Amino acid sequence: SSMHQGRRAPDVIGRDAELAVFAAAFEAAAAGSPSVVLVSGDAGIGKTTLVAEAARRAEAAAYLGRGVHVGGDAIALAPLVDLVRQIRRQQPSDNGDLPALDELADALQHGGHQHRTADVFGLTLQLVGELGRSGPVMVGVEDLHWGDPATCDVVEYLIRNLTDEPAVVAVTFRHDKLAVDPMLRRRLAELSRLPHVQRIDLTGLDRAAVAVQAAAVLGIPPPPSLVDELLRRGEGNPFFIEELVAAHLAGQTIPTLLSELL
């Protein structure tokens, strides 16, 4: 996202409490109690960055299929197809420890047939268990709001049927999309009540964190007036702040990319 010449901000600023939630989840997973963390927030607030940093700190492999939105339609089971692709990319080609992987890939290819779609549920759960055999892993879906109903069904099945898999299941989604999708909102609210599920609602960074991020990009401590402006215009959103600081360095009022997003 960074298009400027200044130094890029550190990956994670002001998220200690949220990272602690993930640290506890990984500890539980290592002890045989799988955990689920649902992460919500606006676009650019740092959901992907938080999840990646949590896995890095736990020294755990992370496999996160991404929801895809093309032409206004959700692509059927796209996050699971992406998940399979990622696992194949990161795992040795001769790895025989994941028998569910090829079966799941085959079931996804025939997802239009009802009996194969049913297989996807059990195979996804089996695969999560197989991935965790060599130590706790993170598995999940990013941008669930772009997922089709079948994907949401599989995610719910996985969350509800975890037993002793050494895994942290991470799911990210955007606030604003829940507002227009009452079924997904209701589903996530129900899942949030399960004892092994935690929900993180990412909000804007506070003033101190904004100043730290701006300093990292500028290379010097930012003037208080600039911090004020970043808080007012960026509302603590890390992506917006970084682009606004880049614009400040370039002498622009509003960066082109940010104005297009807004």
Short mmCIF file of C-alpha atoms in Angstrom, two decimals:
data_model
loop_
_atom_site.label_atom_id
_atom_site.label_comp_id
_atom_site.label_asym_id
_atom_site.label_seq_id
_atom_site.Cartn_x
_atom_site.Cartn_y
_atom_site.Cartn_z
CA SER A 1 0.00 0.00 0.00
CA SER A 2 2.98 2.29 0.52
CA MET A 3 3.90 4.30 -2.55
CA HIS A 4 6.09 6.98 -0.98
CA GLN A 5 9.85 7.38 -0.67
CA GLY A 6 9.93 7.65 3.12
CA ARG A 7 10.46 4.81 5.53
CA ARG A 8 7.57 2.42 5.93
CA ALA A 9 5.87 2.32 9.31
CA PRO A 10 6.49 -0.70 11.56
CA ASP A 11 4.05 -3.51 10.92
CA VAL A 12 2.17 -3.33 14.20
CA ILE A 13 1.69 -0.28 16.43
CA GLY A 14 -0.73 0.05 19.32
CA ARG A 15 -2.15 -3.48 19.16
CA ASP A 16 -0.65 -5.06 22.28
CA ALA A 17 -4.00 -6.11 23.76
CA GLU A 18 -5.13 -7.71 20.51
CA LEU A 19 -1.83 -9.56 20.08
CA ALA A 20 -2.20 -10.84 23.64
CA VAL A 21 -5.53 -12.41 22.67
CA PHE A 22 -3.82 -14.31 19.87
CA ALA A 23 -0.90 -15.29 22.12
CA ALA A 24 -3.35 -16.87 24.57
CA ALA A 25 -5.12 -18.60 21.68
CA PHE A 26 -1.87 -20.17 20.50
CA GLU A 27 -1.05 -21.30 24.03
CA ALA A 28 -4.44 -22.99 24.26
CA ALA A 29 -3.98 -24.62 20.85
CA ALA A 30 -0.58 -25.99 21.88
CA ALA A 31 -2.27 -27.57 24.90
CA GLY A 32 -4.86 -29.27 22.70
CA SER A 33 -7.66 -26.72 22.93
CA PRO A 34 -8.29 -25.11 19.54
CA SER A 35 -9.25 -21.45 19.57
CA VAL A 36 -11.07 -19.15 17.19
CA VAL A 37 -10.44 -15.42 16.81
CA LEU A 38 -12.89 -13.30 14.81
CA VAL A 39 -11.32 -9.99 13.75
CA SER A 40 -13.53 -7.15 12.53
CA GLY A 41 -12.78 -3.60 11.51
CA ASP A 42 -12.89 -1.07 8.70
CA ALA A 43 -10.86 -1.34 5.51
CA GLY A 44 -7.26 -0.36 6.18
CA ILE A 45 -7.54 -0.71 9.96
CA GLY A 46 -4.93 -3.48 10.07
CA LYS A 47 -6.78 -6.81 10.24
CA THR A 48 -4.44 -8.66 7.90
CA THR A 49 -1.36 -7.13 9.52
CA LEU A 50 -2.54 -8.12 13.00
CA VAL A 51 -3.22 -11.73 12.02
CA ALA A 52 0.13 -12.08 10.24
CA GLU A 53 2.03 -10.58 13.17
CA ALA A 54 0.26 -12.87 15.65
CA ALA A 55 1.34 -15.94 13.68
CA ARG A 56 4.89 -14.61 13.33
CA ARG A 57 5.21 -14.05 17.09
CA ALA A 58 3.92 -17.56 17.76
CA GLU A 59 6.37 -18.92 15.16
CA ALA A 60 3.40 -20.67 13.58
CA ALA A 61 2.64 -21.35 9.94
CA ALA A 62 -0.36 -19.38 8.71
CA TYR A 63 -2.75 -20.48 5.99
CA LEU A 64 -5.49 -17.94 5.28
CA GLY A 65 -7.74 -18.22 2.25
CA ARG A 66 -8.98 -14.89 0.96
CA GLY A 67 -12.52 -14.03 -0.07
CA VAL A 68 -12.77 -12.70 -3.62
CA HIS A 69 -15.29 -10.22 -4.96
CA VAL A 70 -15.50 -9.97 -8.75
CA GLY A 71 -18.15 -8.05 -10.63
CA GLY A 72 -20.47 -7.88 -7.65
CA ASP A 73 -20.66 -11.64 -7.12
CA ALA A 74 -18.93 -13.88 -4.60
CA ILE A 75 -17.02 -16.72 -6.27
CA ALA A 76 -18.16 -20.11 -4.95
CA LEU A 77 -15.85 -21.47 -2.24
CA ALA A 78 -13.04 -19.16 -3.45
CA PRO A 79 -11.42 -18.80 0.02
CA LEU A 80 -11.11 -22.59 0.33
CA VAL A 81 -9.62 -22.89 -3.15
CA ASP A 82 -7.13 -20.17 -2.17
CA LEU A 83 -6.41 -22.00 1.10
CA VAL A 84 -5.55 -25.21 -0.75
CA ARG A 85 -3.32 -23.24 -3.13
CA GLN A 86 -1.46 -21.62 -0.24
CA ILE A 87 -0.90 -24.91 1.58
CA ARG A 88 0.47 -26.53 -1.57
CA ARG A 89 2.78 -23.57 -2.09
CA GLN A 90 4.16 -23.71 1.45
CA GLN A 91 4.28 -27.49 1.94
CA PRO A 92 6.85 -29.78 0.26
CA SER A 93 5.41 -31.47 -2.81
CA ASP A 94 6.24 -34.91 -1.44
CA ASN A 95 4.59 -34.27 1.91
CA GLY A 96 2.41 -37.29 2.62
CA ASP A 97 1.14 -36.00 5.95
CA LEU A 98 -1.84 -34.19 4.42
CA PRO A 99 -4.06 -36.82 2.78
CA ALA A 100 -7.08 -34.53 3.18
CA LEU A 101 -5.45 -31.87 0.98
CA ASP A 102 -5.80 -33.65 -2.36
CA GLU A 103 -9.24 -34.94 -1.40
CA LEU A 104 -10.38 -31.43 -0.53
CA ALA A 105 -8.97 -30.05 -3.77
CA ASP A 106 -10.90 -32.69 -5.70
CA ALA A 107 -14.10 -31.99 -3.79
CA LEU A 108 -13.76 -28.26 -4.47
CA GLN A 109 -13.34 -28.91 -8.19
CA HIS A 110 -16.68 -30.74 -8.12
CA GLY A 111 -18.33 -28.30 -5.75
CA GLY A 112 -21.39 -28.03 -7.98
CA HIS A 113 -22.38 -31.57 -7.08
CA GLN A 114 -24.19 -31.80 -3.78
CA HIS A 115 -22.43 -34.92 -2.47
CA ARG A 116 -19.00 -33.39 -3.17
CA THR A 117 -19.98 -30.15 -1.45
CA ALA A 118 -20.86 -32.16 1.66
CA ASP A 119 -17.38 -33.71 1.57
CA VAL A 120 -15.84 -30.23 1.78
CA PHE A 121 -17.07 -29.81 5.36
CA GLY A 122 -15.45 -32.91 6.82
CA LEU A 123 -12.31 -32.63 4.73
CA THR A 124 -11.70 -29.03 5.81
CA LEU A 125 -11.91 -30.06 9.46
CA GLN A 126 -9.65 -33.06 8.81
CA LEU A 127 -7.12 -30.88 7.01
CA VAL A 128 -6.91 -28.43 9.93
CA GLY A 129 -6.04 -31.34 12.22
CA GLU A 130 -3.41 -32.64 9.81
CA LEU A 131 -1.78 -29.22 9.45
CA GLY A 132 -1.35 -28.98 13.22
CA ARG A 133 0.44 -32.28 13.71
CA SER A 134 3.89 -30.68 13.71
CA GLY A 135 2.86 -27.80 16.00
CA PRO A 136 0.20 -25.12 16.35
CA VAL A 137 -0.90 -23.48 13.12
CA MET A 138 -3.16 -20.63 12.09
CA VAL A 139 -5.83 -21.50 9.54
CA GLY A 140 -8.71 -19.39 8.40
CA VAL A 141 -10.40 -17.01 6.01
CA GLU A 142 -9.74 -13.35 5.31
CA ASP A 143 -12.52 -11.07 4.09
CA LEU A 144 -15.30 -13.51 4.94
CA HIS A 145 -17.79 -10.81 3.89
CA TRP A 146 -16.79 -11.55 0.28
CA GLY A 147 -17.43 -15.27 0.75
CA ASP A 148 -20.44 -17.04 -0.76
CA PRO A 149 -22.99 -18.77 1.51
CA ALA A 150 -21.29 -22.16 1.05
CA THR A 151 -17.99 -20.75 2.33
CA CYS A 152 -19.74 -19.27 5.35
CA ASP A 153 -21.34 -22.66 6.00
CA VAL A 154 -17.95 -24.41 5.91
CA VAL A 155 -16.39 -21.82 8.24
CA GLU A 156 -19.25 -22.22 10.72
CA TYR A 157 -19.02 -26.02 10.54
CA LEU A 158 -15.28 -25.86 11.19
CA ILE A 159 -15.66 -23.52 14.17
CA ARG A 160 -18.47 -25.55 15.73
CA ASN A 161 -16.76 -28.91 15.29
CA LEU A 162 -13.23 -28.23 16.50
CA THR A 163 -12.26 -30.66 19.24
CA ASP A 164 -8.54 -31.10 19.90
CA GLU A 165 -6.89 -29.73 16.77
CA PRO A 166 -3.74 -27.71 17.65
CA ALA A 167 -4.95 -24.75 15.62
CA VAL A 168 -5.99 -21.14 15.87
CA VAL A 169 -8.78 -20.44 13.40
CA ALA A 170 -8.71 -16.78 12.34
CA VAL A 171 -11.51 -15.07 10.43
CA THR A 172 -11.45 -11.43 9.33
CA PHE A 173 -14.32 -9.33 8.03
CA ARG A 174 -15.36 -5.71 7.61
CA HIS A 175 -17.83 -3.85 9.82
CA ASP A 176 -19.60 -2.05 7.02
CA LYS A 177 -20.33 -5.26 5.14
CA LEU A 178 -22.09 -6.75 8.18
CA ALA A 179 -24.44 -3.78 8.21
CA VAL A 180 -25.85 -4.84 4.85
CA ASP A 181 -25.70 -8.60 5.45
CA PRO A 182 -28.00 -9.46 8.37
CA MET A 183 -27.56 -13.22 7.88
CA LEU A 184 -23.78 -13.02 8.22
CA ARG A 185 -24.13 -10.62 11.15
CA ARG A 186 -26.46 -13.05 12.94
CA ARG A 187 -24.22 -16.01 12.20
CA LEU A 188 -21.10 -14.29 13.56
CA ALA A 189 -22.98 -13.11 16.65
CA GLU A 190 -23.99 -16.70 17.41
CA LEU A 191 -20.45 -18.00 16.88
CA SER A 192 -19.06 -15.26 19.14
CA ARG A 193 -20.96 -16.80 22.07
CA LEU A 194 -19.13 -20.13 21.84
CA PRO A 195 -16.60 -20.60 24.68
CA HIS A 196 -13.59 -21.16 22.41
CA VAL A 197 -14.35 -18.11 20.24
CA GLN A 198 -13.03 -14.60 20.86
CA ARG A 199 -13.86 -11.47 18.91
CA ILE A 200 -11.54 -8.55 18.30
CA ASP A 201 -13.02 -5.29 17.05
CA LEU A 202 -10.17 -3.19 15.68
CA THR A 203 -10.66 0.55 16.09
CA GLY A 204 -8.49 3.53 15.16
CA LEU A 205 -5.10 4.06 16.77
CA ASP A 206 -4.83 6.51 19.65
CA ARG A 207 -2.78 9.71 19.48
CA ALA A 208 0.42 8.15 20.83
CA ALA A 209 0.29 5.30 18.31
CA VAL A 210 -0.45 7.72 15.45
CA ALA A 211 2.61 9.75 16.43
CA VAL A 212 4.78 6.61 16.49
CA GLN A 213 3.55 5.55 13.06
CA ALA A 214 4.08 9.01 11.59
CA ALA A 215 7.59 9.18 13.05
CA ALA A 216 8.45 5.82 11.49
CA VAL A 217 7.40 7.04 8.04
CA LEU A 218 8.92 10.53 8.36
CA GLY A 219 12.14 9.42 10.00
CA ILE A 220 11.77 12.21 12.59
CA PRO A 221 9.21 12.95 15.33
CA PRO A 222 6.16 14.58 13.72
CA PRO A 223 5.14 18.11 14.74
CA PRO A 224 2.10 18.07 17.07
CA SER A 225 0.10 19.97 14.44
CA LEU A 226 0.68 17.15 11.95
CA VAL A 227 -0.42 14.55 14.52
CA ASP A 228 -3.59 16.59 15.07
CA GLU A 229 -4.27 16.64 11.34
CA LEU A 230 -3.61 12.91 11.00
CA LEU A 231 -6.00 12.15 13.83
CA ARG A 232 -8.68 14.38 12.36
CA ARG A 233 -8.39 13.21 8.77
CA GLY A 234 -7.13 9.65 9.21
CA GLU A 235 -9.27 8.78 12.25
CA GLY A 236 -6.54 6.48 13.51
CA ASN A 237 -6.72 4.23 10.44
CA PRO A 238 -3.15 2.96 9.87
CA PHE A 239 -3.47 2.77 6.09
CA PHE A 240 -4.96 6.26 5.82
CA ILE A 241 -2.33 7.68 8.16
CA GLU A 242 0.52 6.20 6.15
CA GLU A 243 -0.88 7.57 2.90
CA LEU A 244 -1.51 11.00 4.46
CA VAL A 245 2.07 11.17 5.76
CA ALA A 246 3.33 10.16 2.32
CA ALA A 247 1.25 12.96 0.82
CA HIS A 248 2.66 15.39 3.38
CA LEU A 249 6.19 14.41 2.33
CA ALA A 250 5.28 14.85 -1.34
CA GLY A 251 3.57 18.19 -0.77
CA GLN A 252 0.14 16.87 -1.72
CA THR A 253 -3.08 17.72 0.07
CA ILE A 254 -4.71 14.31 -0.43
CA PRO A 255 -2.89 11.41 -2.07
CA THR A 256 -4.52 10.20 -5.28
CA LEU A 257 -4.91 6.64 -4.01
CA LEU A 258 -6.62 7.76 -0.81
CA SER A 259 -8.96 10.17 -2.57
CA GLU A 260 -10.04 7.34 -4.88
CA LEU A 261 -10.73 5.09 -1.89
CA LEU A 262 -12.68 7.79 -0.08
#
